[in-house]
Short mmCIF file of C-alpha atoms in Angstrom, two decimals:
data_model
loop_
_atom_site.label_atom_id
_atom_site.label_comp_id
_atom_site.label_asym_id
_atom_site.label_seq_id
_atom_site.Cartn_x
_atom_site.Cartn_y
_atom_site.Cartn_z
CA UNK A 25 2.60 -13.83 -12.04
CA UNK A 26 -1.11 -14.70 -11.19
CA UNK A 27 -3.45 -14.20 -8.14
CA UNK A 28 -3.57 -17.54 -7.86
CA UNK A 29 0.52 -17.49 -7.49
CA UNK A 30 0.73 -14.90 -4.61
CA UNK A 31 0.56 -16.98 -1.28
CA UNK A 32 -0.91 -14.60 1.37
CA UNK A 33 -2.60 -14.64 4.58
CA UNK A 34 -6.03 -14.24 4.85
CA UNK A 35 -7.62 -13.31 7.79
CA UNK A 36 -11.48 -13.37 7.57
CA UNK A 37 -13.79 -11.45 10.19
CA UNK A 38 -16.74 -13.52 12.11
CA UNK A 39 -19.40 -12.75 9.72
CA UNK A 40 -19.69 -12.60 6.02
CA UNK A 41 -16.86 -10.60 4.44
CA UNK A 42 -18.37 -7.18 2.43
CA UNK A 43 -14.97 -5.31 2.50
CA UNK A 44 -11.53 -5.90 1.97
CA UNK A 45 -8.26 -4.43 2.99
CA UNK A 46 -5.28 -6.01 0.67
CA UNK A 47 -2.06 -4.92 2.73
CA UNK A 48 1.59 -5.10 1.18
CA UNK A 49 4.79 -5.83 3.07
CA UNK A 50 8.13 -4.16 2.84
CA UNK A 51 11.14 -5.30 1.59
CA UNK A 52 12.31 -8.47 2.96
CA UNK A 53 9.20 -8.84 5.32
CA UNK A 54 6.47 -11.09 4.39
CA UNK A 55 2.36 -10.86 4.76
CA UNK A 56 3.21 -12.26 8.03
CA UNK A 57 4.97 -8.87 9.09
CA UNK A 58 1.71 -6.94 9.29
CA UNK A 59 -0.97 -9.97 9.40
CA UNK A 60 -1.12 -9.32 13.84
CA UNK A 61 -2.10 -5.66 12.96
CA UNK A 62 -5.43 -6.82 12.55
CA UNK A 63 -6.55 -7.31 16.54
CA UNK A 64 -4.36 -4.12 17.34
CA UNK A 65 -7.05 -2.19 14.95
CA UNK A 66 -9.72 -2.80 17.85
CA UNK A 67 -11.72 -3.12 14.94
CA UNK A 68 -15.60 -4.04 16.07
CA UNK A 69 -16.56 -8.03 16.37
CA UNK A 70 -19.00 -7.69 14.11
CA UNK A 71 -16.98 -5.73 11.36
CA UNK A 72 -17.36 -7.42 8.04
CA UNK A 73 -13.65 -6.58 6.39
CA UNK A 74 -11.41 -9.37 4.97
CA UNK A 75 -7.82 -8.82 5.43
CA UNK A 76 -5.26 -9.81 2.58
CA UNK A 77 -1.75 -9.80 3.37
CA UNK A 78 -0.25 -11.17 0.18
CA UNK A 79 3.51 -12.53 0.22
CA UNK A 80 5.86 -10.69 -2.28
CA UNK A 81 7.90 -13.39 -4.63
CA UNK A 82 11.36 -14.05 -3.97
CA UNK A 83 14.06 -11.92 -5.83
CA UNK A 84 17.42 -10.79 -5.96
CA UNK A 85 17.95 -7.13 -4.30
CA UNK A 86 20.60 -5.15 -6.18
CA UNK A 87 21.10 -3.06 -3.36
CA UNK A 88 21.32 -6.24 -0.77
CA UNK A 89 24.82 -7.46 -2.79
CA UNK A 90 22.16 -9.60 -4.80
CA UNK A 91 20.77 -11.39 -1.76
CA UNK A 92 17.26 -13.16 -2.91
CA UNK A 93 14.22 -11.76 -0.44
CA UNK A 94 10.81 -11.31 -0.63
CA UNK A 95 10.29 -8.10 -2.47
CA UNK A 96 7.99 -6.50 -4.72
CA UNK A 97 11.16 -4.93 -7.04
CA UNK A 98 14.15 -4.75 -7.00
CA UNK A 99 15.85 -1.23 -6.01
CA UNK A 100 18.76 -0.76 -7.82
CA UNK A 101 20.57 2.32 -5.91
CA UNK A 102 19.58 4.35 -2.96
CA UNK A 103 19.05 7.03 -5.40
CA UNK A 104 15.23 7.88 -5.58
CA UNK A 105 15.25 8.73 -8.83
CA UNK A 106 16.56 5.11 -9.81
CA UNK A 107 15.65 3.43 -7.22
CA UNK A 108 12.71 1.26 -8.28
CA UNK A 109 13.17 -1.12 -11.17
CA UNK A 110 9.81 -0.79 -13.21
CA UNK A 111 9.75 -3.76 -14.37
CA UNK A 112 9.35 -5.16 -11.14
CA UNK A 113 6.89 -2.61 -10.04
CA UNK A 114 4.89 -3.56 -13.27
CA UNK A 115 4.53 -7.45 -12.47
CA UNK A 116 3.77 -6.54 -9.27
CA UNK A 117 0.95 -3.94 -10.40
CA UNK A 118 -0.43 -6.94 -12.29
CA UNK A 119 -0.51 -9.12 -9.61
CA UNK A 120 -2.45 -7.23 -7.53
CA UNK A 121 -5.01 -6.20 -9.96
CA UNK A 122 -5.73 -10.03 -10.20
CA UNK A 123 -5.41 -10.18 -6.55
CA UNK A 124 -8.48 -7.10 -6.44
CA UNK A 125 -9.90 -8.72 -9.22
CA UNK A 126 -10.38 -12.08 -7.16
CA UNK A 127 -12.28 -10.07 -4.69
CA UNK A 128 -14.63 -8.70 -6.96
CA UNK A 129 -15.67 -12.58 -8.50
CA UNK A 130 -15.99 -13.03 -5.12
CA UNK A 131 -18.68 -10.68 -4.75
CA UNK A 132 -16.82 -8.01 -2.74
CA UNK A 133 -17.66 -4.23 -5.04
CA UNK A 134 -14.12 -2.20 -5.90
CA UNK A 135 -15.26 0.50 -4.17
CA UNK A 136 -15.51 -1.59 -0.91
CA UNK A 137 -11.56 -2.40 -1.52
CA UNK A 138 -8.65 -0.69 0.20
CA UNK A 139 -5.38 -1.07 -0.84
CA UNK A 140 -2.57 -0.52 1.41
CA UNK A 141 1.02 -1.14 2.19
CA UNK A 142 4.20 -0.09 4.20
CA UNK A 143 7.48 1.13 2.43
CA UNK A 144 7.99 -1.13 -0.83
CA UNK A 145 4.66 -2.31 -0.46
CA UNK A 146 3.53 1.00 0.27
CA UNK A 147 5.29 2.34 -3.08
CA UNK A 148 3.31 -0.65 -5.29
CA UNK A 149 0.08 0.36 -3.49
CA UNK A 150 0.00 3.97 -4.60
CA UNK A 151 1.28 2.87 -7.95
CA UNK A 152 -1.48 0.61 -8.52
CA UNK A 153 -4.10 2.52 -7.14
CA UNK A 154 -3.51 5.72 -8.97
CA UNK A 155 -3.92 3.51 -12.19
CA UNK A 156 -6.34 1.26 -11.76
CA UNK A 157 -9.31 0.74 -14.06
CA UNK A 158 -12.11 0.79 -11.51
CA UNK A 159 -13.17 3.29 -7.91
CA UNK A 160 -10.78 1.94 -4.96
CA UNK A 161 -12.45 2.87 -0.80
CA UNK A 162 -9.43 4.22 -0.49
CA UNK A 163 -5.43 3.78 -0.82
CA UNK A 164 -2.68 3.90 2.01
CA UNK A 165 0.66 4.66 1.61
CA UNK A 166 2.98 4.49 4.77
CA UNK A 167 6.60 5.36 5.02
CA UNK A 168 6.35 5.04 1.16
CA UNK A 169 7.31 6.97 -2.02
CA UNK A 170 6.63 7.27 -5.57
CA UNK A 171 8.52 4.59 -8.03
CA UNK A 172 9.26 7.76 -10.15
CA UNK A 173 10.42 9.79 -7.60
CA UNK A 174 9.01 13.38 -8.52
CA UNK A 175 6.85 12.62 -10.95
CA UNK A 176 3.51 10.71 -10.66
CA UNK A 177 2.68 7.77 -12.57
CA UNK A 178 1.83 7.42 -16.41
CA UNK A 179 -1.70 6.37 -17.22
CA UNK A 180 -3.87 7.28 -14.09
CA UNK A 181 -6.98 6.57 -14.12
CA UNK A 182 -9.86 9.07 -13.57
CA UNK A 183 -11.47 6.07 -11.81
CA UNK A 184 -9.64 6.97 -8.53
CA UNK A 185 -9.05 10.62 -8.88
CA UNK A 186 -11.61 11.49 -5.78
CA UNK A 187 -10.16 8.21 -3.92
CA UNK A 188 -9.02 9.03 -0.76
CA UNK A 189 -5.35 8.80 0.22
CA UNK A 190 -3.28 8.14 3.58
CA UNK A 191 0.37 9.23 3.78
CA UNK A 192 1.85 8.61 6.96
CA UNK A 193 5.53 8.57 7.57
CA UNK A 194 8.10 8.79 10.01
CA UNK A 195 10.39 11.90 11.13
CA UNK A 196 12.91 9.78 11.78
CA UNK A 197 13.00 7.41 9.11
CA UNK A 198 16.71 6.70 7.56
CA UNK A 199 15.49 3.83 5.32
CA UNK A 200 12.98 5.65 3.32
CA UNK A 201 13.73 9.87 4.42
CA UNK A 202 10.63 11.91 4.80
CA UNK A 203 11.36 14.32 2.46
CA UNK A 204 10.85 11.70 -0.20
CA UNK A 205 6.88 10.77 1.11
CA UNK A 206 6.49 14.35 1.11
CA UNK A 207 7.35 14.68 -2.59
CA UNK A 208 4.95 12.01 -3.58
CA UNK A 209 2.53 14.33 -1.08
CA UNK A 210 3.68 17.64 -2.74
CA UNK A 211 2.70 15.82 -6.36
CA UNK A 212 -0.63 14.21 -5.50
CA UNK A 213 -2.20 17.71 -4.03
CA UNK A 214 -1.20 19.35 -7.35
CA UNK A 215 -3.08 17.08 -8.77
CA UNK A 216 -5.67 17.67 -6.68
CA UNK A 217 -6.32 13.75 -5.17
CA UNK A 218 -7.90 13.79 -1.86
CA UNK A 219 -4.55 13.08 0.44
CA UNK A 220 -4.45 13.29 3.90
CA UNK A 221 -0.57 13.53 5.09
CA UNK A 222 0.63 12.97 8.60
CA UNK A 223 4.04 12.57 10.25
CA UNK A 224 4.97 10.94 13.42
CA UNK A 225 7.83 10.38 15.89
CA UNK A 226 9.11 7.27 14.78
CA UNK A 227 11.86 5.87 12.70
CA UNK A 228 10.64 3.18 9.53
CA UNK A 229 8.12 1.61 11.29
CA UNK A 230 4.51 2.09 12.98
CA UNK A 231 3.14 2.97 16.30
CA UNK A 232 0.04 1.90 18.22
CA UNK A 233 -1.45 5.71 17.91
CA UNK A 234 -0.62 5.62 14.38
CA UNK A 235 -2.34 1.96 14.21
CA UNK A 236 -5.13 3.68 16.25
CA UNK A 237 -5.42 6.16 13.96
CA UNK A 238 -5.40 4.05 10.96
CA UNK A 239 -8.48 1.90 11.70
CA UNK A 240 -10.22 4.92 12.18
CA UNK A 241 -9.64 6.17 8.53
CA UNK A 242 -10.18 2.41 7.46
CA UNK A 243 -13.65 1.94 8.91
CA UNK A 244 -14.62 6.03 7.61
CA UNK A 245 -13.62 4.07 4.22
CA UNK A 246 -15.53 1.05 4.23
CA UNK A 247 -18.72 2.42 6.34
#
């Protein structure tokens, strides 16, 4: 799996792109799911960030009796501790590294990259940006957990250990419960990353505050 092999949607702003927000789907969405998010931002017409919304490859979901969807692993059980097939979660890592990667040949610095995502994407965004080689603007995490459940990751890198990270999730969320964002929240402040958690009213989806809310922390990221 290459860059080059993830369709995705790209939506570029007015003027010259100097930022980039790569956003990934949930399970059995596509980069079409969130790609209209990027007008509801209110985001200034002369902002200069490239949105990404990368298509996850078509697999078979255990838990869906098999079913092939677009998904960035497969989850096995709705156990969390064995709930996200690593092997899957790996490719995907490596995908979006090239994916980042591109940016950067394009001319677009890390550090002006955010990486984000909602539920399985979500999961694959804080996986890959805990471990990634090179200073992220920032990494978001909604209605999301960790693939290890309560453990972090093997092999972060110090290069986004000051990174700042959003958690949002909702309180009534039956797909992905809260108490399983909060672990990956309860792990990440022992560790001392810069997380900023918040809950709202909602069930596994987002709101139009929250979406308010959100391109606020994006453009604090990329000013």
């Amino acid at each position: 799996m290459t860059a080059a092999s993830l369709e995705r949607i790209t939506v570029e702003p007015k003027v010259n792109a100097q930022s980039c927000v790569i956003w990934l789907h949930g399970l059995g969405d596509s980069g079409a799911g969130f790609a209209p998010i990027v007008p509801a931002l209110n985001l200034p017409s002369d902002h200069t960030i490239r949105f990404i919304f990368p298509h996850a490859p078509d697999r078979a979901v255990t838990i869906n009796q098999g079913y092939v969807m677009k998904a960035w692993y497969d989850i096995k059980s709705m156990d969390l501790h064995n709930r996200a097939d690593m092997e899957g979660v790996l490719e995907s890592e490596a995908s979006i590294h090239a994916l980042i990667d591109e940016q950067i040949n394009s001319g677009i610095p890390s550090e002006k990259i955010i990486l984000a995502g909602f539920s399985q994407g979500g999961v694959v965004s804080l996986f890959t940006g805990l471990r990634y080689h090179k200073k992220l603007a920032g990494i978001m995490a909604l209605s999301c957990y960790l693939p290890n459940a309560d453990k972090l990751p093997d092999n972060l890198h110090e290069a986004n250990s000051k990174t700042n990270i959003l958690q949002n999730h909702g309180e009534q969320d039956e797909v992905v419960l809260m108490s399983a964002g909060k672990m990956a929240h309860k792990l990440l402040l022992e560790q001392n990353y810069n997380v900023e958690w918040k809950s709202y009213n909602m069930p596994h989806s987002v709101l139009p505050e929250q979406i308010q809310e959100i391109a606020q922390w994006i453009k604090k990221q990329l000013n």
